[in-house]
Amino acid sequence: MNKDYVVITGAYGGLGEAMAYRFAQAGFGIVLLGRSPEKLKALETDLQKYTDVLSVTCDVSDWESCVKAHGLIEASNLSVKILINNAGITYIHRFDENYDIQKFQNLVLTNLNGSVYLTKLFLKELLSKKGSIINISSVIGYAPVIGRTAYAASKFGMEGFFSVLAAEWEQKLHIMMVYPTFIATHIRENTVGKQEVNEILTPEVVAEQIFKAFQSKKERVYIGKTAKLSKLMYKFFPKLYVHLMRQKISKNL
Ligand SMILES: NC(=O)c1ccc[n+]([C@@H]2O[C@H](COP(=O)([O-])OP(=O)(O)OC[C@H]3O[C@@H](n4cnc5c(N)ncnc54)[C@H](OP(=O)(O)O)[C@@H]3O)[C@@H](O)[C@H]2O)c1
């Protein structure tokens, strides 16, 4: 029987790598997508101890690059059963006169368009196998956080896009949105005005919870206390949520 493969974007990033190992340990083949051939090769070499691996360079913000990567994967005749839209960047800045519109554009192209491009390219195959699309969102995918207008636009955009897609392909496709709290990864190196956080999870802990939620075919998974608490507080006490969030973050931005 053909092995089922998981395609992971942003594969050598903190969470991408942890998910690659977790799904590899469960017996899936892994397709690693990322921009740096050297980093892809290094991860591929180690991951091959556990499973079959293909790595393909791909800039998810660029449609042509996604088409090319998809063509190479298709030519390898692998059975792709899961797509994980994980590649993501951040830009933390108040929306003021110094706000950088190019950074906004690049962020939305990466986080939102990238997820849409890969979904478009793998949709037919995933539908034919009743496969899964796992989308890595964030607390900022449902609740506001100061300084994250671009990030929120991209993650709320994913929310809207994938909720319609789920309704269009109900029963034929499993779509899961993942809302993790803070994770100790490279993305945090771009954080300006260092933010103190109550809770920071390791990528391995988050990957384990994503894997379990995938196995139970969940549609939404909130990972970490902050994610769960913010969800409830913003839903039932939105003004209190904004007040507390501003108190915690305003002084840093
Ligand atoms: N860390 C957190 O606190 C946190 C919390 C909630 C949600 N998330 C989400 O988790 C996901 C993974 O992020 P992470 O925390 O693991 O950060 P990370 O370590 O910085 O990894 C991000 C990955 O995305 C890749 N990437 C960026 N732009 C790309 C592009 N145009 N094309 C292809 N790959 C690209 C990066 O590759 P390069 O090195 O080549 O740029 C890197 O491999 C993101 O969607 C993020 O929004 C993170």
mmCIF file of C-alpha atoms and ligand atoms in Angstrom:
data_model
loop_
_atom_site.group_PDB
_atom_site.id
_atom_site.type_symbol
_atom_site.label_atom_id
_atom_site.label_comp_id
_atom_site.label_asym_id
_atom_site.label_seq_id
_atom_site.Cartn_x
_atom_site.Cartn_y
_atom_site.Cartn_z
ATOM 1 C CA MET A 1 0.000 0.000 0.000
ATOM 2 C CA ASN A 2 1.181 3.516 -0.786
ATOM 3 C CA LYS A 3 2.316 5.520 2.205
ATOM 4 C CA ASP A 4 0.281 8.662 2.952
ATOM 5 C CA TYR A 5 2.251 11.908 2.924
ATOM 6 C CA VAL A 6 1.920 15.154 4.848
ATOM 7 C CA VAL A 7 2.944 18.379 3.098
ATOM 8 C CA ILE A 8 4.242 20.943 5.615
ATOM 9 C CA THR A 9 4.961 24.570 4.683
ATOM 10 C CA GLY A 10 7.551 26.496 6.700
ATOM 11 C CA ALA A 11 8.872 23.035 7.475
ATOM 12 C CA TYR A 12 12.211 23.857 9.106
ATOM 13 C CA GLY A 13 10.686 26.529 11.389
ATOM 14 C CA GLY A 14 10.110 25.754 15.071
ATOM 15 C CA LEU A 15 6.597 24.351 14.852
ATOM 16 C CA GLY A 16 6.994 23.006 11.293
ATOM 17 C CA GLU A 17 9.946 20.855 12.300
ATOM 18 C CA ALA A 18 8.227 19.541 15.448
ATOM 19 C CA MET A 19 5.154 18.563 13.392
ATOM 20 C CA ALA A 20 7.371 16.901 10.776
ATOM 21 C CA TYR A 21 8.922 14.644 13.456
ATOM 22 C CA ARG A 22 5.544 13.929 15.091
ATOM 23 C CA PHE A 23 3.836 12.887 11.860
ATOM 24 C CA ALA A 24 6.959 10.956 10.770
ATOM 25 C CA GLN A 25 6.884 8.968 14.027
ATOM 26 C CA ALA A 26 3.258 8.067 13.265
ATOM 27 C CA GLY A 27 4.343 6.521 9.955
ATOM 28 C CA PHE A 28 3.459 9.264 7.490
ATOM 29 C CA GLY A 29 5.844 10.234 4.708
ATOM 30 C CA ILE A 30 6.764 13.910 4.838
ATOM 31 C CA VAL A 31 7.067 16.577 2.150
ATOM 32 C CA LEU A 32 9.033 19.536 3.464
ATOM 33 C CA LEU A 33 8.423 22.927 1.858
ATOM 34 C CA GLY A 34 10.589 25.948 2.600
ATOM 35 C CA ARG A 35 12.660 28.715 1.042
ATOM 36 C CA SER A 36 16.190 27.620 2.014
ATOM 37 C CA PRO A 37 17.495 24.503 0.182
ATOM 38 C CA GLU A 38 20.269 24.107 2.783
ATOM 39 C CA LYS A 39 17.894 24.116 5.755
ATOM 40 C CA LEU A 40 15.525 21.754 3.935
ATOM 41 C CA LYS A 41 18.383 19.345 3.176
ATOM 42 C CA ALA A 42 19.592 19.337 6.783
ATOM 43 C CA LEU A 43 16.120 18.492 8.089
ATOM 44 C CA GLU A 44 15.489 15.951 5.329
ATOM 45 C CA THR A 45 18.729 14.104 6.190
ATOM 46 C CA ASP A 46 17.799 13.724 9.853
ATOM 47 C CA LEU A 47 14.114 12.997 9.280
ATOM 48 C CA GLN A 48 15.009 10.161 6.899
ATOM 49 C CA LYS A 49 15.959 8.122 9.993
ATOM 50 C CA TYR A 50 12.216 7.850 10.665
ATOM 51 C CA THR A 51 10.371 7.932 7.346
ATOM 52 C CA ASP A 52 10.446 8.732 3.620
ATOM 53 C CA VAL A 53 11.029 12.398 2.983
ATOM 54 C CA LEU A 54 10.917 14.707 -0.021
ATOM 55 C CA SER A 55 11.990 18.321 0.286
ATOM 56 C CA VAL A 56 11.049 20.982 -2.225
ATOM 57 C CA THR A 57 11.944 24.671 -2.237
ATOM 58 C CA CYS A 58 8.897 26.894 -2.217
ATOM 59 C CA ASP A 59 8.193 30.516 -1.378
ATOM 60 C CA VAL A 60 4.534 30.306 -0.345
ATOM 61 C CA SER A 61 3.971 34.024 -0.976
ATOM 62 C CA ASP A 62 4.676 33.481 -4.685
ATOM 63 C CA TRP A 63 2.017 31.679 -6.769
ATOM 64 C CA GLU A 64 4.513 30.587 -9.470
ATOM 65 C CA SER A 65 6.832 29.103 -6.851
ATOM 66 C CA CYS A 66 3.894 27.150 -5.352
ATOM 67 C CA VAL A 67 2.858 25.887 -8.812
ATOM 68 C CA LYS A 68 6.426 24.712 -9.461
ATOM 69 C CA ALA A 69 6.691 22.976 -6.078
ATOM 70 C CA HIS A 70 3.321 21.287 -6.571
ATOM 71 C CA GLY A 71 4.425 20.071 -10.032
ATOM 72 C CA LEU A 72 7.546 18.454 -8.549
ATOM 73 C CA ILE A 73 5.529 16.731 -5.812
ATOM 74 C CA GLU A 74 2.953 15.520 -8.346
ATOM 75 C CA ALA A 75 5.726 14.146 -10.551
ATOM 76 C CA SER A 76 7.000 12.110 -7.567
ATOM 77 C CA ASN A 77 3.685 10.233 -7.474
ATOM 78 C CA LEU A 78 3.274 10.521 -3.730
ATOM 79 C CA SER A 79 -0.080 10.055 -2.068
ATOM 80 C CA VAL A 80 -0.691 13.397 -0.337
ATOM 81 C CA LYS A 81 -3.334 13.044 2.384
ATOM 82 C CA ILE A 82 -2.644 16.067 4.599
ATOM 83 C CA LEU A 83 -1.637 19.670 3.914
ATOM 84 C CA ILE A 84 -0.376 21.729 6.845
ATOM 85 C CA ASN A 85 -0.440 25.477 6.174
ATOM 86 C CA ASN A 86 2.134 26.461 8.746
ATOM 87 C CA ALA A 87 4.510 29.006 7.126
ATOM 88 C CA GLY A 88 4.047 32.359 8.803
ATOM 89 C CA ILE A 89 5.733 35.636 9.640
ATOM 90 C CA THR A 90 4.907 38.478 11.969
ATOM 91 C CA TYR A 91 5.170 42.281 11.919
ATOM 92 C CA ILE A 92 4.599 44.050 15.201
ATOM 93 C CA HIS A 93 3.931 47.782 14.928
ATOM 94 C CA ARG A 94 1.141 50.152 15.826
ATOM 95 C CA PHE A 95 -0.861 51.272 12.792
ATOM 96 C CA ASP A 96 0.558 54.818 12.673
ATOM 97 C CA GLU A 97 2.393 57.074 10.198
ATOM 98 C CA ASN A 98 5.505 54.872 10.390
ATOM 99 C CA TYR A 99 3.623 51.690 9.584
ATOM 100 C CA ASP A 100 5.351 49.841 6.729
ATOM 101 C CA ILE A 101 2.846 48.910 4.021
ATOM 102 C CA GLN A 102 5.367 46.652 2.263
ATOM 103 C CA LYS A 103 5.677 44.602 5.438
ATOM 104 C CA PHE A 104 1.887 44.417 5.629
ATOM 105 C CA GLN A 105 1.721 43.198 2.019
ATOM 106 C CA ASN A 106 4.472 40.626 2.499
ATOM 107 C CA LEU A 107 2.879 39.302 5.675
ATOM 108 C CA VAL A 108 -0.571 38.878 4.152
ATOM 109 C CA LEU A 109 0.937 37.293 1.019
ATOM 110 C CA THR A 110 2.800 34.771 3.185
ATOM 111 C CA ASN A 111 0.280 33.909 5.895
ATOM 112 C CA LEU A 112 -2.990 34.191 3.976
ATOM 113 C CA ASN A 113 -2.261 33.950 0.238
ATOM 114 C CA GLY A 114 0.311 31.182 0.824
ATOM 115 C CA SER A 115 -2.325 29.045 2.570
ATOM 116 C CA VAL A 116 -4.833 29.705 -0.221
ATOM 117 C CA TYR A 117 -2.299 28.913 -3.001
ATOM 118 C CA LEU A 118 -1.291 25.535 -1.551
ATOM 119 C CA THR A 119 -4.913 24.661 -0.781
ATOM 120 C CA LYS A 120 -5.895 25.437 -4.382
ATOM 121 C CA LEU A 121 -3.085 23.262 -5.759
ATOM 122 C CA PHE A 122 -3.700 20.226 -3.494
ATOM 123 C CA LEU A 123 -7.507 20.469 -3.262
ATOM 124 C CA LYS A 124 -8.345 17.936 -5.967
ATOM 125 C CA GLU A 125 -6.051 15.273 -4.525
ATOM 126 C CA LEU A 126 -7.140 15.917 -0.936
ATOM 127 C CA LEU A 127 -10.816 15.698 -1.929
ATOM 128 C CA SER A 128 -10.212 12.411 -3.741
ATOM 129 C CA LYS A 129 -8.768 10.941 -0.495
ATOM 130 C CA LYS A 130 -11.028 12.650 2.046
ATOM 131 C CA GLY A 131 -7.850 14.247 3.306
ATOM 132 C CA SER A 132 -7.129 16.966 5.856
ATOM 133 C CA ILE A 133 -6.025 20.582 5.738
ATOM 134 C CA ILE A 134 -4.500 21.777 9.008
ATOM 135 C CA ASN A 135 -4.164 25.558 9.302
ATOM 136 C CA ILE A 136 -1.951 27.130 11.924
ATOM 137 C CA SER A 137 -3.742 30.219 13.142
ATOM 138 C CA SER A 138 -3.201 31.996 16.476
ATOM 139 C CA VAL A 139 -4.997 33.608 19.408
ATOM 140 C CA ILE A 140 -4.881 36.656 17.104
ATOM 141 C CA GLY A 141 -7.127 34.676 14.733
ATOM 142 C CA TYR A 142 -10.098 35.437 17.019
ATOM 143 C CA ALA A 143 -9.099 38.119 19.549
ATOM 144 C CA PRO A 144 -7.322 41.477 19.051
ATOM 145 C CA VAL A 145 -3.806 42.133 20.327
ATOM 146 C CA ILE A 146 -2.239 45.592 20.044
ATOM 147 C CA GLY A 147 0.474 45.960 17.380
ATOM 148 C CA ARG A 148 -0.727 43.009 15.303
ATOM 149 C CA THR A 149 -3.001 44.570 12.669
ATOM 150 C CA ALA A 150 -1.271 42.785 9.772
ATOM 151 C CA TYR A 151 -1.016 39.463 11.596
ATOM 152 C CA ALA A 152 -4.684 39.692 12.639
ATOM 153 C CA ALA A 153 -5.753 40.536 9.071
ATOM 154 C CA SER A 154 -3.931 37.433 7.817
ATOM 155 C CA LYS A 155 -5.204 35.053 10.516
ATOM 156 C CA PHE A 156 -8.787 36.419 10.453
ATOM 157 C CA GLY A 157 -8.532 36.103 6.664
ATOM 158 C CA MET A 158 -7.633 32.423 7.036
ATOM 159 C CA GLU A 159 -10.577 32.022 9.395
ATOM 160 C CA GLY A 160 -13.002 33.426 6.828
ATOM 161 C CA PHE A 161 -11.537 31.577 3.868
ATOM 162 C CA PHE A 162 -11.419 28.172 5.552
ATOM 163 C CA SER A 163 -14.844 28.455 7.194
ATOM 164 C CA VAL A 164 -16.366 28.944 3.719
ATOM 165 C CA LEU A 165 -14.225 26.136 2.275
ATOM 166 C CA ALA A 166 -15.346 23.808 5.084
ATOM 167 C CA ALA A 167 -18.982 24.641 4.341
ATOM 168 C CA GLU A 168 -18.474 24.080 0.597
ATOM 169 C CA TRP A 169 -16.817 20.673 1.040
ATOM 170 C CA GLU A 170 -18.567 19.454 4.199
ATOM 171 C CA GLN A 171 -18.096 15.671 4.681
ATOM 172 C CA LYS A 172 -15.562 15.506 1.813
ATOM 173 C CA LEU A 173 -12.641 17.267 3.444
ATOM 174 C CA HIS A 174 -11.425 17.607 7.024
ATOM 175 C CA ILE A 175 -10.375 21.182 7.796
ATOM 176 C CA MET A 176 -8.835 21.934 11.180
ATOM 177 C CA MET A 177 -7.967 25.393 12.547
ATOM 178 C CA VAL A 178 -5.243 25.465 15.211
ATOM 179 C CA TYR A 179 -5.008 28.341 17.707
ATOM 180 C CA PRO A 180 -1.836 28.004 19.771
ATOM 181 C CA THR A 181 -0.688 30.283 22.535
ATOM 182 C CA PHE A 182 2.940 31.497 22.513
ATOM 183 C CA ILE A 183 5.455 28.936 21.289
ATOM 184 C CA ALA A 184 9.237 29.120 21.754
ATOM 185 C CA THR A 185 10.235 29.469 18.073
ATOM 186 C CA HIS A 186 12.217 31.806 15.792
ATOM 187 C CA ILE A 187 9.143 33.937 15.001
ATOM 188 C CA ARG A 188 9.507 35.519 18.440
ATOM 189 C CA GLU A 189 12.941 36.921 17.469
ATOM 190 C CA ASN A 190 11.087 39.498 15.337
ATOM 191 C CA THR A 191 9.092 40.728 18.309
ATOM 192 C CA VAL A 192 9.802 44.391 19.005
ATOM 193 C CA GLY A 193 9.149 45.814 22.479
ATOM 194 C CA LYS A 194 9.654 42.469 24.191
ATOM 195 C CA GLN A 195 6.364 41.194 25.472
ATOM 196 C CA GLU A 196 6.192 39.371 28.763
ATOM 197 C CA VAL A 197 4.100 36.267 28.403
ATOM 198 C CA ASN A 198 2.483 34.155 31.085
ATOM 199 C CA GLU A 199 2.885 30.940 29.200
ATOM 200 C CA ILE A 200 5.213 29.718 26.477
ATOM 201 C CA LEU A 201 4.956 26.194 25.112
ATOM 202 C CA THR A 202 7.596 24.109 23.381
ATOM 203 C CA PRO A 203 6.979 23.308 19.699
ATOM 204 C CA GLU A 204 6.969 19.596 20.618
ATOM 205 C CA VAL A 205 4.089 20.009 23.096
ATOM 206 C CA VAL A 206 2.100 21.965 20.502
ATOM 207 C CA ALA A 207 2.868 19.416 17.760
ATOM 208 C CA GLU A 208 1.653 16.586 20.019
ATOM 209 C CA GLN A 209 -1.661 18.345 20.647
ATOM 210 C CA ILE A 210 -2.072 19.085 16.941
ATOM 211 C CA PHE A 211 -1.451 15.422 16.131
ATOM 212 C CA LYS A 212 -4.010 14.224 18.711
ATOM 213 C CA ALA A 213 -6.603 16.731 17.469
ATOM 214 C CA PHE A 214 -5.944 15.589 13.896
ATOM 215 C CA GLN A 215 -6.504 11.957 14.925
ATOM 216 C CA SER A 216 -9.863 12.913 16.498
ATOM 217 C CA LYS A 217 -10.732 14.901 13.347
ATOM 218 C CA LYS A 218 -11.357 18.062 15.363
ATOM 219 C CA GLU A 219 -12.308 21.226 13.476
ATOM 220 C CA ARG A 220 -10.825 23.660 15.984
ATOM 221 C CA VAL A 221 -8.129 23.225 18.588
ATOM 222 C CA TYR A 222 -7.104 25.790 21.211
ATOM 223 C CA ILE A 223 -3.658 25.020 22.605
ATOM 224 C CA GLY A 224 -2.517 26.408 25.951
ATOM 225 C CA LYS A 225 -4.280 28.169 28.817
ATOM 226 C CA THR A 226 -3.886 31.640 27.265
ATOM 227 C CA ALA A 227 -5.586 30.521 24.057
ATOM 228 C CA LYS A 228 -8.539 29.003 25.934
ATOM 229 C CA LEU A 229 -8.925 31.877 28.387
ATOM 230 C CA SER A 230 -8.679 34.572 25.688
ATOM 231 C CA LYS A 231 -11.309 32.765 23.650
ATOM 232 C CA LEU A 232 -13.808 32.730 26.534
ATOM 233 C CA MET A 233 -12.993 36.192 27.787
ATOM 234 C CA TYR A 234 -13.237 37.891 24.369
ATOM 235 C CA LYS A 235 -16.497 36.086 23.633
ATOM 236 C CA PHE A 236 -18.272 36.874 26.908
ATOM 237 C CA PHE A 237 -16.449 39.987 28.210
ATOM 238 C CA PRO A 238 -14.932 41.700 25.135
ATOM 239 C CA LYS A 239 -14.410 45.084 26.833
ATOM 240 C CA LEU A 240 -12.676 43.506 29.818
ATOM 241 C CA TYR A 241 -10.493 41.446 27.472
ATOM 242 C CA VAL A 242 -9.398 44.580 25.544
ATOM 243 C CA HIS A 243 -8.793 46.497 28.786
ATOM 244 C CA LEU A 244 -6.541 43.764 30.239
ATOM 245 C CA MET A 245 -4.740 43.146 26.943
ATOM 246 C CA ARG A 246 -4.018 46.914 26.556
ATOM 247 C CA GLN A 247 -2.679 47.109 30.101
ATOM 248 C CA LYS A 248 -0.326 44.227 29.459
ATOM 249 C CA ILE A 249 0.921 45.217 26.025
ATOM 250 C CA SER A 250 0.555 49.002 25.521
ATOM 251 C CA LYS A 251 3.637 49.917 27.523
ATOM 252 C CA ASN A 252 5.827 47.807 25.233
ATOM 253 C CA LEU A 253 4.753 49.381 21.944
HETATM 254 N N1 LIG B 1 5.575 31.088 17.852
HETATM 255 C C1 LIG B 1 4.406 31.511 18.312
HETATM 256 O O1 LIG B 1 4.312 32.092 19.409
HETATM 257 C C2 LIG B 1 3.152 31.252 17.501
HETATM 258 C C3 LIG B 1 1.900 31.360 18.153
HETATM 259 C C4 LIG B 1 0.746 31.120 17.429
HETATM 260 C C5 LIG B 1 0.828 30.779 16.086
HETATM 261 N N2 LIG B 1 2.051 30.681 15.464
HETATM 262 C C6 LIG B 1 2.072 30.321 14.053
HETATM 263 O O2 LIG B 1 2.837 29.137 13.906
HETATM 264 C C7 LIG B 1 3.303 29.054 12.553
HETATM 265 C C8 LIG B 1 4.750 28.616 12.548
HETATM 266 O O3 LIG B 1 5.561 29.643 13.089
HETATM 267 P P1 LIG B 1 6.755 29.364 14.108
HETATM 268 O O4 LIG B 1 6.320 29.871 15.427
HETATM 269 O O5 LIG B 1 7.236 27.958 13.979
HETATM 270 O O6 LIG B 1 7.850 30.398 13.558
HETATM 271 P P2 LIG B 1 9.236 30.150 12.819
HETATM 272 O O7 LIG B 1 10.119 29.283 13.634
HETATM 273 O O8 LIG B 1 9.721 31.525 12.472
HETATM 274 O O9 LIG B 1 8.832 29.356 11.498
HETATM 275 C C9 LIG B 1 8.164 29.975 10.435
HETATM 276 C C10 LIG B 1 8.509 29.233 9.161
HETATM 277 O O10 LIG B 1 7.807 29.855 8.061
HETATM 278 C C11 LIG B 1 8.725 29.967 6.992
HETATM 279 N N3 LIG B 1 8.381 31.000 6.030
HETATM 280 C C12 LIG B 1 8.276 32.334 6.224
HETATM 281 N N4 LIG B 1 7.979 32.955 5.072
HETATM 282 C C13 LIG B 1 7.891 31.979 4.126
HETATM 283 C C14 LIG B 1 7.621 31.981 2.736
HETATM 284 N N5 LIG B 1 7.348 33.112 2.063
HETATM 285 N N6 LIG B 1 7.626 30.803 2.070
HETATM 286 C C15 LIG B 1 7.889 29.648 2.727
HETATM 287 N N7 LIG B 1 8.158 29.571 4.045
HETATM 288 C C16 LIG B 1 8.159 30.742 4.725
HETATM 289 C C17 LIG B 1 10.059 30.270 7.663
HETATM 290 O O11 LIG B 1 11.116 30.003 6.764
HETATM 291 P P3 LIG B 1 12.343 31.050 6.546
HETATM 292 O O12 LIG B 1 13.275 30.804 7.696
HETATM 293 O O13 LIG B 1 12.901 30.673 5.221
HETATM 294 O O14 LIG B 1 11.755 32.433 6.582
HETATM 295 C C18 LIG B 1 10.010 29.282 8.823
HETATM 296 O O15 LIG B 1 10.439 28.015 8.404
HETATM 297 C C19 LIG B 1 3.045 30.425 11.930
HETATM 298 O O16 LIG B 1 1.923 30.356 11.078
HETATM 299 C C20 LIG B 1 2.750 31.316 13.119
HETATM 300 O O17 LIG B 1 1.904 32.387 12.776
HETATM 301 C C21 LIG B 1 3.208 30.896 16.153
#
